[in-house]
GROMACS .gro file of C-alpha atoms in nm:
model
  515
    1MET     CA    1  11.118   9.969   9.575
    2ASN     CA    2  10.937   9.664   9.481
    3HIS     CA    3  10.538   9.729   9.536
    4THR     CA    4  10.273   9.616   9.308
    5PRO     CA    5   9.973   9.898   9.376
    6GLU     CA    6   9.626   9.846   9.491
    7PRO     CA    7   9.375   9.732   9.191
    8VAL     CA    8   9.149  10.045   9.099
    9VAL     CA    9   8.788   9.901   9.004
   10LEU     CA   10   8.700  10.066   8.725
   11ALA     CA   11   8.319  10.093   8.601
   12HIS     CA   12   8.299  10.025   8.240
   13ALA     CA   13   8.046  10.231   8.001
   14HIS     CA   14   7.825   9.958   7.947
   15THR     CA   15   7.738   9.961   8.326
   16THR     CA   16   7.718  10.331   8.358
   17GLY     CA   17   7.549  10.418   8.012
   18LEU     CA   18   7.844  10.660   7.897
   19PRO     CA   19   8.009  10.657   7.603
   20PRO     CA   20   8.361  10.535   7.644
   21PRO     CA   21   8.669  10.765   7.692
   22LYS     CA   22   8.796  10.976   7.406
   23ALA     CA   23   9.152  10.858   7.314
   24SER     CA   24   9.237  11.268   7.404
   25GLU     CA   25   9.082  11.230   7.773
   26ASP     CA   26   9.311  10.954   7.830
   27PRO     CA   27   9.680  11.065   8.012
   28LYS     CA   28   9.836  10.778   7.783
   29HIS     CA   29   9.735  11.041   7.483
   30GLY     CA   30   9.906  11.297   7.685
   31PRO     CA   31  10.137  11.572   7.598
   32SER     CA   32  10.519  11.424   7.615
   33ILE     CA   33  10.735  11.444   7.934
   34GLY     CA   34  10.961  11.700   7.824
   35ARG     CA   35  10.686  11.937   7.673
   36SER     CA   36  10.467  11.885   8.052
   37THR     CA   37  10.818  11.972   8.197
   38LEU     CA   38  10.879  12.252   7.979
   39ILE     CA   39  10.496  12.370   8.087
   40ASN     CA   40  10.529  12.306   8.432
   41LEU     CA   41  10.887  12.502   8.500
   42LEU     CA   42  10.702  12.806   8.247
   43GLY     CA   43  10.408  12.762   8.531
   44LEU     CA   44  10.692  12.791   8.849
   45LEU     CA   45  10.943  13.083   8.617
   46VAL     CA   46  10.623  13.327   8.560
   47PRO     CA   47  10.537  13.374   8.953
   48THR     CA   48  10.887  13.379   9.064
   49VAL     CA   49  10.986  13.673   8.808
   50VAL     CA   50  10.709  13.865   8.940
   51GLY     CA   51  10.801  13.765   9.292
   52LEU     CA   52  11.179  13.880   9.270
   53ALA     CA   53  11.009  14.233   9.118
   54THR     CA   54  10.812  14.246   9.393
   55VAL     CA   55  11.030  14.199   9.688
   56PRO     CA   56  11.227  14.530   9.627
   57LEU     CA   57  10.876  14.713   9.616
   58TYR     CA   58  10.760  14.552   9.867
   59LEU     CA   59  11.068  14.686  10.104
   60HIS     CA   60  11.023  15.025   9.992
   61GLN     CA   61  10.657  15.045  10.056
   62ILE     CA   62  10.619  14.851  10.384
   63GLY     CA   63  10.995  14.858  10.499
   64GLU     CA   64  11.196  14.566  10.657
   65ILE     CA   65  11.005  14.476  10.981
   66ARG     CA   66  10.657  14.490  10.820
   67TYR     CA   67  10.787  14.282  10.516
   68GLY     CA   68  10.914  14.047  10.798
   69VAL     CA   69  10.599  14.013  10.977
   70LEU     CA   70  10.391  13.962  10.601
   71LEU     CA   71  10.615  13.660  10.527
   72LEU     CA   72  10.565  13.544  10.891
   73ALA     CA   73  10.213  13.541  10.816
   74PHE     CA   74  10.233  13.364  10.497
   75THR     CA   75  10.468  13.094  10.641
   76PHE     CA   76  10.199  13.053  10.911
   77LEU     CA   77   9.944  12.981  10.656
   78GLY     CA   78  10.140  12.729  10.473
   79TYR     CA   79  10.148  12.492  10.740
   80PHE     CA   80   9.760  12.503  10.728
   81GLY     CA   81   9.770  12.358  10.401
   82ALA     CA   82   9.797  12.068  10.558
   83PHE     CA   83   9.417  12.068  10.591
   84ASP     CA   84   9.321  11.949  10.257
   85LEU     CA   85   9.375  11.592  10.450
   86GLY     CA   86   9.678  11.498  10.171
   87LEU     CA   87   9.365  11.479   9.908
   88GLY     CA   88   9.495  11.637   9.642
   89ARG     CA   89   9.789  11.371   9.601
   90ALA     CA   90   9.473  11.099   9.625
   91VAL     CA   91   9.323  11.264   9.369
   92ALA     CA   92   9.591  11.295   9.150
   93GLN     CA   93   9.677  10.918   9.209
   94ARG     CA   94   9.374  10.732   9.169
   95VAL     CA   95   9.177  11.023   8.886
   96ALA     CA   96   9.519  10.899   8.665
   97ARG     CA   97   9.457  10.574   8.718
   98GLN     CA   98   9.065  10.619   8.596
   99ASP     CA   99   8.967  10.557   8.242
  100ASN     CA  100   8.570  10.646   8.333
  101VAL     CA  101   8.425  10.978   8.364
  102GLN     CA  102   8.154  10.919   8.594
  103ASP     CA  103   8.424  10.718   8.828
  104ARG     CA  104   8.670  11.074   8.794
  105ASN     CA  105   8.386  11.253   8.913
  106HIS     CA  106   8.306  11.036   9.183
  107THR     CA  107   8.625  11.080   9.334
  108PHE     CA  108   8.681  11.439   9.256
  109TRP     CA  109   8.372  11.578   9.438
  110THR     CA  110   8.407  11.351   9.721
  111ALA     CA  111   8.755  11.527   9.773
  112PHE     CA  112   8.658  11.847   9.673
  113LEU     CA  113   8.369  11.857   9.925
  114LEU     CA  114   8.541  11.698  10.221
  115SER     CA  115   8.855  11.924  10.144
  116ILE     CA  116   8.602  12.221  10.207
  117GLY     CA  117   8.466  12.078  10.542
  118MET     CA  118   8.873  12.056  10.641
  119GLY     CA  119   8.939  12.376  10.514
  120ILE     CA  120   8.666  12.552  10.721
  121ILE     CA  121   8.798  12.345  11.037
  122GLY     CA  122   9.160  12.440  10.959
  123ALA     CA  123   9.019  12.808  10.944
  124ILE     CA  124   8.865  12.822  11.259
  125LEU     CA  125   9.207  12.665  11.435
  126LEU     CA  126   9.385  12.933  11.249
  127TYR     CA  127   9.217  13.240  11.352
  128PHE     CA  128   9.233  13.111  11.756
  129LEU     CA  129   9.615  12.988  11.716
  130GLY     CA  130   9.761  13.283  11.524
  131GLN     CA  131   9.574  13.564  11.804
  132TRP     CA  132   9.773  13.367  12.033
  133LEU     CA  133  10.103  13.309  11.854
  134PHE     CA  134  10.078  13.751  11.705
  135ALA     CA  135  10.033  13.842  12.022
  136ALA     CA  136  10.193  13.655  12.268
  137ILE     CA  137  10.503  13.465  12.078
  138PHE     CA  138  10.644  13.619  11.782
  139ARG     CA  139  10.882  13.916  11.877
  140ILE     CA  140  10.637  14.138  11.652
  141PRO     CA  141  10.715  14.483  11.710
  142VAL     CA  142  10.469  14.640  11.993
  143GLU     CA  143  10.337  14.854  11.746
  144LEU     CA  144  10.216  14.628  11.511
  145ARG     CA  145  10.055  14.339  11.733
  146PRO     CA  146   9.753  14.505  11.691
  147GLU     CA  147   9.736  14.513  11.333
  148MET     CA  148   9.860  14.147  11.286
  149GLU     CA  149   9.555  14.098  11.568
  150ASN     CA  150   9.318  14.238  11.341
  151ALA     CA  151   9.460  14.055  11.018
  152VAL     CA  152   9.422  13.700  11.181
  153PRO     CA  153   9.071  13.684  11.048
  154TRP     CA  154   9.174  13.772  10.672
  155LEU     CA  155   9.440  13.498  10.718
  156ALA     CA  156   9.227  13.229  10.808
  157ALA     CA  157   8.967  13.274  10.547
  158ILE     CA  158   9.265  13.185  10.279
  159VAL     CA  159   9.292  12.820  10.470
  160PRO     CA  160   8.955  12.669  10.273
  161LEU     CA  161   9.057  12.790   9.932
  162THR     CA  162   9.427  12.630   9.958
  163ALA     CA  163   9.261  12.321  10.064
  164VAL     CA  164   9.047  12.312   9.745
  165ILE     CA  165   9.312  12.422   9.553
  166SER     CA  166   9.496  12.142   9.599
  167VAL     CA  167   9.181  11.917   9.474
  168LEU     CA  168   9.125  12.128   9.193
  169ALA     CA  169   9.523  12.091   9.106
  170GLY     CA  170   9.525  11.734   9.187
  171ALA     CA  171   9.231  11.661   8.908
  172LEU     CA  172   9.489  11.900   8.681
  173GLU     CA  173   9.781  11.662   8.699
  174ALA     CA  174   9.604  11.327   8.676
  175ARG     CA  175   9.418  11.443   8.343
  176GLN     CA  176   9.772  11.603   8.254
  177SER     CA  177   9.596  11.891   8.202
  178PHE     CA  178   9.941  12.093   8.257
  179VAL     CA  179   9.863  12.436   8.061
  180ALA     CA  180   9.530  12.475   8.232
  181LEU     CA  181   9.671  12.369   8.586
  182ASN     CA  182   9.978  12.642   8.563
  183LEU     CA  183   9.766  12.898   8.402
  184SER     CA  184   9.533  12.828   8.651
  185GLN     CA  185   9.825  12.874   8.946
  186MET     CA  186  10.030  13.156   8.796
  187THR     CA  187   9.694  13.350   8.848
  188GLY     CA  188   9.624  13.210   9.184
  189VAL     CA  189  10.021  13.317   9.323
  190ILE     CA  190  10.064  13.636   9.144
  191GLY     CA  191   9.771  13.748   9.268
  192LEU     CA  192   9.874  13.689   9.585
  193GLN     CA  193  10.192  13.901   9.504
  194ILE     CA  194  10.083  14.190   9.305
  195LEU     CA  195   9.738  14.285   9.542
  196PRO     CA  196   9.869  14.310   9.862
  197LEU     CA  197  10.138  14.524   9.702
  198ALA     CA  198   9.893  14.736   9.484
  199ALA     CA  199   9.734  14.797   9.819
  200ALA     CA  200  10.010  14.941   9.981
  201MET     CA  201  10.105  15.112   9.685
  202LEU     CA  202   9.792  15.333   9.702
  203GLY     CA  203   9.844  15.386  10.084
  204HIS     CA  204   9.696  15.106  10.266
  205SER     CA  205   9.971  14.930  10.445
  206SER     CA  206   9.819  14.816  10.704
  207MET     CA  207   9.853  14.454  10.810
  208PRO     CA  208   9.460  14.326  10.788
  209VAL     CA  209   9.415  14.551  10.413
  210LEU     CA  210   9.778  14.377  10.301
  211LEU     CA  211   9.597  14.016  10.376
  212ALA     CA  212   9.237  14.089  10.266
  213ALA     CA  213   9.419  14.193   9.915
  214ALA     CA  214   9.585  13.817   9.942
  215LEU     CA  215   9.272  13.663   9.966
  216ALA     CA  216   9.111  13.795   9.692
  217GLY     CA  217   9.434  13.687   9.519
  218ARG     CA  218   9.337  13.362   9.625
  219LEU     CA  219   8.986  13.338   9.507
  220LEU     CA  220   9.070  13.488   9.155
  221GLY     CA  221   9.291  13.201   9.144
  222VAL     CA  222   9.043  12.925   9.260
  223ALA     CA  223   8.791  13.099   8.999
  224VAL     CA  224   8.986  13.021   8.706
  225MET     CA  225   9.131  12.662   8.835
  226ILE     CA  226   8.739  12.528   8.859
  227ALA     CA  227   8.673  12.692   8.511
  228THR     CA  228   8.923  12.455   8.406
  229THR     CA  229   8.895  12.194   8.606
  230ALA     CA  230   8.564  12.172   8.493
  231ARG     CA  231   8.669  12.140   8.094
  232ALA     CA  232   8.952  11.875   8.171
  233LEU     CA  233   8.789  11.616   8.363
  234PRO     CA  234   8.511  11.708   8.277
  235PHE     CA  235   8.207  11.772   8.529
  236TYR     CA  236   7.936  11.546   8.511
  237GLY     CA  237   7.586  11.494   8.755
  238LEU     CA  238   7.561  11.739   9.034
  239PRO     CA  239   7.822  11.742   9.338
  240HIS     CA  240   7.806  11.444   9.558
  241ILE     CA  241   7.967  11.286   9.831
  242HIS     CA  242   8.019  10.907   9.666
  243ARG     CA  243   8.048  10.681  10.029
  244PRO     CA  244   8.291  10.388   9.822
  245GLU     CA  245   8.505  10.677   9.754
  246ILE     CA  246   8.570  10.810  10.110
  247GLY     CA  247   8.774  10.531  10.267
  248PRO     CA  248   9.029  10.497   9.936
  249LEU     CA  249   9.064  10.849   9.952
  250LEU     CA  250   9.129  10.891  10.344
  251ARG     CA  251   9.354  10.585  10.378
  252PHE     CA  252   9.583  10.731  10.096
  253GLY     CA  253   9.507  11.105  10.202
  254GLY     CA  254   9.545  10.995  10.510
  255TRP     CA  255   9.968  10.900  10.534
  256VAL     CA  256   9.992  11.212  10.258
  257SER     CA  257   9.836  11.458  10.571
  258VAL     CA  258  10.067  11.306  10.786
  259SER     CA  259  10.330  11.413  10.553
  260GLY     CA  260  10.158  11.756  10.514
  261LEU     CA  261  10.164  11.825  10.857
  262VAL     CA  262  10.503  11.751  10.951
  263THR     CA  263  10.675  11.849  10.621
  264PRO     CA  264  10.569  12.239  10.732
  265LEU     CA  265  10.765  12.138  11.065
  266LEU     CA  266  11.002  12.037  10.892
  267THR     CA  267  11.036  12.320  10.597
  268ILE     CA  268  10.894  12.675  10.769
  269VAL     CA  269  10.956  12.577  11.135
  270ASP     CA  270  11.286  12.761  11.085
  271ARG     CA  271  11.132  13.058  11.002
  272PHE     CA  272  10.946  13.052  11.370
  273PHE     CA  273  11.270  12.982  11.559
  274ILE     CA  274  11.468  13.285  11.381
  275GLY     CA  275  11.124  13.493  11.437
  276THR     CA  276  11.106  13.356  11.813
  277MET     CA  277  11.501  13.388  11.886
  278LEU     CA  278  11.594  13.627  11.676
  279GLY     CA  279  11.318  13.904  11.545
  280ALA     CA  280  11.169  13.978  11.243
  281VAL     CA  281  11.451  14.174  11.114
  282ALA     CA  282  11.636  13.787  11.092
  283VAL     CA  283  11.335  13.671  10.962
  284THR     CA  284  11.369  13.874  10.604
  285ALA     CA  285  11.775  13.817  10.586
  286TYR     CA  286  11.670  13.435  10.631
  287THR     CA  287  11.370  13.411  10.435
  288VAL     CA  288  11.483  13.647  10.123
  289PRO     CA  289  11.748  13.353  10.030
  290TYR     CA  290  11.523  13.121  10.114
  291ASN     CA  291  11.294  13.190   9.921
  292LEU     CA  292  11.511  13.311   9.617
  293THR     CA  293  11.697  12.921   9.599
  294GLN     CA  294  11.401  12.694   9.631
  295ARG     CA  295  11.331  12.863   9.255
  296PHE     CA  296  11.629  12.633   9.217
  297THR     CA  297  11.371  12.297   9.302
  298TYR     CA  298  11.174  12.409   9.021
  299LEU     CA  299  11.313  12.218   8.714
  300PRO     CA  300  11.285  11.868   8.996
  301ALA     CA  301  10.908  11.967   9.114
  302ALA     CA  302  10.812  12.024   8.701
  303LEU     CA  303  10.937  11.714   8.598
  304SER     CA  304  10.802  11.538   8.890
  305THR     CA  305  10.464  11.642   8.862
  306ALA     CA  306  10.498  11.574   8.465
  307LEU     CA  307  10.597  11.228   8.536
  308PHE     CA  308  10.340  11.107   8.855
  309PRO     CA  309  10.023  11.060   8.662
  310ARG     CA  310  10.279  10.804   8.417
  311PHE     CA  311  10.393  10.664   8.743
  312ALA     CA  312  10.070  10.589   8.877
  313ARG     CA  313   9.913  10.443   8.537
  314GLY     CA  314  10.267  10.283   8.487
  315GLY     CA  315  10.287  10.066   8.817
  316ASN     CA  316  10.601   9.885   8.928
  317SER     CA  317  10.661   9.804   8.542
  318GLU     CA  318  11.005   9.763   8.363
  319ASN     CA  319  10.968  10.093   8.153
  320ALA     CA  320  10.851  10.310   8.449
  321GLN     CA  321  11.143  10.218   8.669
  322GLN     CA  322  11.421  10.283   8.381
  323ILE     CA  323  11.259  10.632   8.348
  324LEU     CA  324  11.288  10.692   8.727
  325ASN     CA  325  11.649  10.568   8.681
  326ASP     CA  326  11.712  10.788   8.373
  327GLY     CA  327  11.478  11.133   8.517
  328ILE     CA  328  11.774  11.092   8.905
  329ARG     CA  329  12.028  11.090   8.620
  330GLY     CA  330  11.902  11.376   8.423
  331LEU     CA  331  11.850  11.598   8.682
  332VAL     CA  332  12.144  11.556   8.832
  333ALA     CA  333  12.344  11.632   8.479
  334ILE     CA  334  12.053  11.942   8.398
  335GLN     CA  335  12.138  12.086   8.727
  336THR     CA  336  12.431  12.076   8.819
  337PRO     CA  337  12.575  12.398   8.587
  338PHE     CA  338  12.278  12.634   8.689
  339ILE     CA  339  12.355  12.549   9.092
  340VAL     CA  340  12.729  12.606   9.031
  341LEU     CA  341  12.628  12.939   8.831
  342GLY     CA  342  12.391  13.025   9.062
  343ILE     CA  343  12.645  12.983   9.358
  344LEU     CA  344  12.885  13.168   9.154
  345LEU     CA  345  12.676  13.476   9.096
  346ILE     CA  346  12.486  13.487   9.431
  347TYR     CA  347  12.750  13.799   9.572
  348PRO     CA  348  12.702  14.007   9.307
  349PHE     CA  349  12.314  13.931   9.201
  350PHE     CA  350  12.198  14.010   9.581
  351ASN     CA  351  12.469  14.363   9.578
  352LEU     CA  352  12.186  14.435   9.258
  353TRP     CA  353  11.890  14.289   9.410
  354ILE     CA  354  11.915  14.369   9.759
  355GLY     CA  355  12.164  14.647   9.921
  356SER     CA  356  12.501  14.555  10.033
  357ASP     CA  357  12.378  14.555  10.426
  358LEU     CA  358  12.112  14.268  10.312
  359THR     CA  359  12.349  14.112  10.104
  360ARG     CA  360  12.648  14.073  10.366
  361ARG     CA  361  12.381  13.848  10.611
  362ALA     CA  362  12.173  13.679  10.310
  363ALA     CA  363  12.446  13.578  10.040
  364PRO     CA  364  12.657  13.297  10.209
  365VAL     CA  365  12.276  13.170  10.374
  366ALA     CA  366  12.161  13.192  10.022
  367ILE     CA  367  12.495  12.929   9.909
  368VAL     CA  368  12.501  12.698  10.143
  369LEU     CA  369  12.110  12.598  10.071
  370LEU     CA  370  12.205  12.564   9.713
  371VAL     CA  371  12.435  12.292   9.799
  372GLY     CA  372  12.109  12.154  10.011
  373ILE     CA  373  11.938  12.178   9.689
  374TRP     CA  374  12.204  12.031   9.445
  375ILE     CA  375  12.222  11.735   9.711
  376ASN     CA  376  11.798  11.696   9.716
  377GLY     CA  377  11.663  11.802   9.419
  378PRO     CA  378  11.692  11.442   9.196
  379ALA     CA  379  11.511  11.318   9.582
  380TYR     CA  380  11.211  11.461   9.405
  381LEU     CA  381  11.136  11.155   9.177
  382PRO     CA  382  11.124  10.916   9.413
  383HIS     CA  383  10.978  11.084   9.660
  384ASN     CA  384  10.682  11.101   9.382
  385TRP     CA  385  10.738  10.738   9.259
  386MET     CA  386  10.628  10.627   9.634
  387PRO     CA  387  10.262  10.772   9.662
  388ALA     CA  388  10.262  10.688   9.275
  389GLN     CA  389  10.295  10.290   9.357
  390GLY     CA  390  10.001  10.353   9.684
  391ARG     CA  391  10.316  10.392   9.930
  392PRO     CA  392  10.229  10.717  10.043
  393ASP     CA  393  10.312  10.602  10.398
  394LEU     CA  394  10.702  10.519  10.342
  395MET     CA  395  10.769  10.913  10.344
  396ALA     CA  396  10.523  10.995  10.607
  397ARG     CA  397  10.684  10.723  10.850
  398PHE     CA  398  11.051  10.895  10.813
  399TYR     CA  399  10.906  11.216  10.843
  400LEU     CA  400  10.781  11.159  11.135
  401ALA     CA  401  11.086  10.940  11.258
  402GLU     CA  402  11.343  11.261  11.177
  403LEU     CA  403  11.085  11.516  11.331
  404LEU     CA  404  11.224  11.542  11.704
  405PRO     CA  405  11.608  11.491  11.608
  406PHE     CA  406  11.596  11.784  11.406
  407LEU     CA  407  11.400  12.020  11.561
  408ALA     CA  408  11.673  11.979  11.834
  409LEU     CA  409  11.908  11.961  11.568
  410LEU     CA  410  11.739  12.346  11.414
  411TRP     CA  411  11.759  12.484  11.793
  412TRP     CA  412  12.105  12.395  11.861
  413LEU     CA  413  12.225  12.557  11.537
  414VAL     CA  414  12.025  12.858  11.526
  415ASP     CA  415  12.151  12.934  11.864
  416LEU     CA  416  12.506  12.864  11.783
  417TRP     CA  417  12.480  13.031  11.419
  418GLY     CA  418  12.168  13.233  11.387
  419ILE     CA  419  12.052  13.260  11.028
  420MET     CA  420  12.332  13.009  10.886
  421GLY     CA  421  12.283  12.763  11.162
  422ALA     CA  422  11.910  12.728  11.031
  423ALA     CA  423  12.063  12.710  10.637
  424LEU     CA  424  12.286  12.432  10.770
  425ALA     CA  425  12.006  12.259  10.959
  426TRP     CA  426  11.783  12.227  10.633
  427VAL     CA  427  12.061  12.141  10.450
  428ILE     CA  428  12.113  11.816  10.680
  429ARG     CA  429  11.746  11.723  10.664
  430SER     CA  430  11.712  11.750  10.299
  431THR     CA  431  12.071  11.518  10.300
  432ALA     CA  432  11.898  11.258  10.509
  433ASP     CA  433  11.530  11.288  10.296
  434ALA     CA  434  11.716  11.217   9.969
  435ALA     CA  435  11.907  10.905  10.147
  436PHE     CA  436  11.619  10.752  10.239
  437CYS     CA  437  11.432  10.837   9.874
  438PHE     CA  438  11.748  10.650   9.712
  439VAL     CA  439  11.718  10.375   9.945
  440ALA     CA  440  11.334  10.296   9.961
  441THR     CA  441  11.317  10.296   9.535
  442GLY     CA  442  11.614  10.115   9.527
  443THR     CA  443  11.755  10.445   9.291
  444THR     CA  444  12.105  10.464   9.564
  445ARG     CA  445  12.341  10.343   9.288
  446THR     CA  446  12.246  10.565   9.028
  447TYR     CA  447  12.216  10.836   9.229
  448GLY     CA  448  12.582  10.794   9.385
  449ILE     CA  449  12.728  10.779   9.025
  450ALA     CA  450  12.551  11.082   8.917
  451SER     CA  451  12.648  11.285   9.223
  452GLY     CA  452  13.029  11.156   9.255
  453ILE     CA  453  13.073  11.253   8.895
  454THR     CA  454  12.920  11.651   8.945
  455LEU     CA  455  13.068  11.703   9.232
  456LEU     CA  456  13.373  11.869   9.230
  457PRO     CA  457  13.257  12.157   9.027
  458VAL     CA  458  12.969  12.228   9.290
  459ALA     CA  459  13.235  12.207   9.559
  460ILE     CA  460  13.477  12.452   9.360
  461ALA     CA  461  13.206  12.663   9.343
  462THR     CA  462  13.139  12.679   9.680
  463ILE     CA  463  13.457  12.729   9.854
  464MET     CA  464  13.552  13.047   9.556
  465ALA     CA  465  13.224  13.196   9.674
  466LEU     CA  466  13.242  13.151  10.029
  467THR     CA  467  13.595  13.289  10.015
  468GLN     CA  468  13.528  13.569   9.813
  469ASN     CA  469  13.845  13.573   9.577
  470PRO     CA  470  13.971  13.894   9.402
  471LEU     CA  471  13.785  13.984   9.091
  472PHE     CA  472  14.103  13.856   8.841
  473VAL     CA  473  14.119  13.522   9.030
  474TYR     CA  474  13.740  13.488   9.056
  475ILE     CA  475  13.597  13.528   8.708
  476PRO     CA  476  13.825  13.329   8.528
  477GLY     CA  477  13.841  13.068   8.810
  478GLY     CA  478  13.434  13.085   8.811
  479LEU     CA  479  13.423  13.029   8.397
  480ILE     CA  480  13.635  12.733   8.424
  481THR     CA  481  13.427  12.574   8.701
  482LEU     CA  482  13.149  12.657   8.516
  483LEU     CA  483  13.272  12.509   8.181
  484VAL     CA  484  13.377  12.195   8.369
  485ALA     CA  485  13.013  12.143   8.512
  486ILE     CA  486  12.890  12.180   8.192
  487ALA     CA  487  13.087  11.880   8.022
  488LEU     CA  488  13.043  11.626   8.315
  489SER     CA  489  12.668  11.678   8.305
  490PHE     CA  490  12.691  11.614   7.930
  491PHE     CA  491  12.891  11.288   7.977
  492LEU     CA  492  12.634  11.166   8.253
  493LEU     CA  493  12.289  11.289   8.047
  494PRO     CA  494  12.101  10.940   8.010
  495LYS     CA  495  12.121  10.810   7.599
  496PRO     CA  496  11.755  10.904   7.522
  497ILE     CA  497  11.818  11.284   7.607
  498LYS     CA  498  12.186  11.242   7.399
  499HIS     CA  499  11.994  11.141   7.088
  500ARG     CA  500  11.729  11.421   7.132
  501ILE     CA  501  12.000  11.683   7.131
  502HIS     CA  502  12.181  11.493   6.856
  503ALA     CA  503  11.857  11.477   6.621
  504TRP     CA  504  11.806  11.873   6.706
  505ARG     CA  505  12.184  11.962   6.658
  506HIS     CA  506  12.178  11.809   6.295
  507ARG     CA  507  11.779  11.917   6.194
  508SER     CA  508  11.921  12.317   6.335
  509ALA     CA  509  12.235  12.255   6.083
  510LYS     CA  510  12.045  12.168   5.729
  511PRO     CA  511  12.072  12.485   5.529
  512VAL     CA  512  11.733  12.652   5.484
  513TRP     CA  513  11.725  12.591   5.109
  514GLU     CA  514  11.881  12.338   4.906
  515PRO     CA  515  11.870  12.337   4.580
   0.00000   0.00000   0.00000
């Protein structure tokens, strides 16, 4: 994709009366890509470990049906995250290019105050829409409907916090303050997981109490994030809306918000279809493997987050394009062994984690979803490249074009094959998204070669897992498949990564003491 980003007018120190930015404040002097990726990855993995531990506890404390209703509520809430108007991504892109403290504050406070207003509007809409959906549309047991109607106000109160978190996270990402970003996000996410469970363990398992506890967890995360943003930006002057910033933010954020409105329909509408067509128990059987397998997107997400401010500042330079292509190859190489291992271990892990009954329904879904993640994971980089270059409209237009065909496909496949049909529809859509990202950014050849080299072990692992061979065949066959995946992945690694590995091995091979 050849596109020159729009120029950003920067206020200089002599016109603002502010001192020039220090080197430590300049994102160009931020942490290395590897360190940033590792920090982002840890920030995603820690809440995952907490989440995996809480699922069996939730199922024990509140039961499969009530847990399915809670998941449905959180899924519904996820859609209303779009009410930040795309301002979080707009802030990340603009602040990454701004070297002046005053300019950064103009952008941040304008977006922050706008997001509060939009979050309140979203909360009002969720309140009235949620009352109708949970009472009349979703197939919730009759005895839980009054509880859920009373819980909707607590659910609505979380919407403004979600909008504000997006803007705060965008500012921290732009400043490459990834330690602060991940610590504050971990606080909110873990609070969202732990506090409702704590309430249930204390004997308060009604839906209003569970969602009130979730709101408290979100509030805790917002408080920490505001404190960390104040240090990273840093704050300057009083909060106010800077009118010249409104237009650029809304123009950029408008397309991001289109994606934000359409993306949830593409990514979470499957649970709504399942809840409407198959019931709350089927929501649990689908959402548990879906949430687990999405953890395999953490590496692509961590790397793309680390690279976004570099893409934004670097524009369409040759160096930025080289980083993009190397990143795609590196992601295919690194994620392939993990995907293969995940596919091979799905059945034994699920049996230990959630029991054999739910495993029979959930494990095949997880295997299919992992194949889709292997296809779509490397597309995270070109997906972030486009808005970093000032073109958030490209992906938004594609999402709009595929929405109706996907909804029709999803309805047909869920009706035909139940939750497995939903998984297949997700894989088909994710493949289409990835294809567009690679075509739009001119990286099709890079991805095609990389995925072609590593396809064989993924296909063999998938066939082995779905056919459930005897252990004396499965174990040695799985080990050989994993070793082949590792060998092919090492061959595929970009040269800079191989050089780092060789340098690390050389340093590690030195004796601790030399005469």
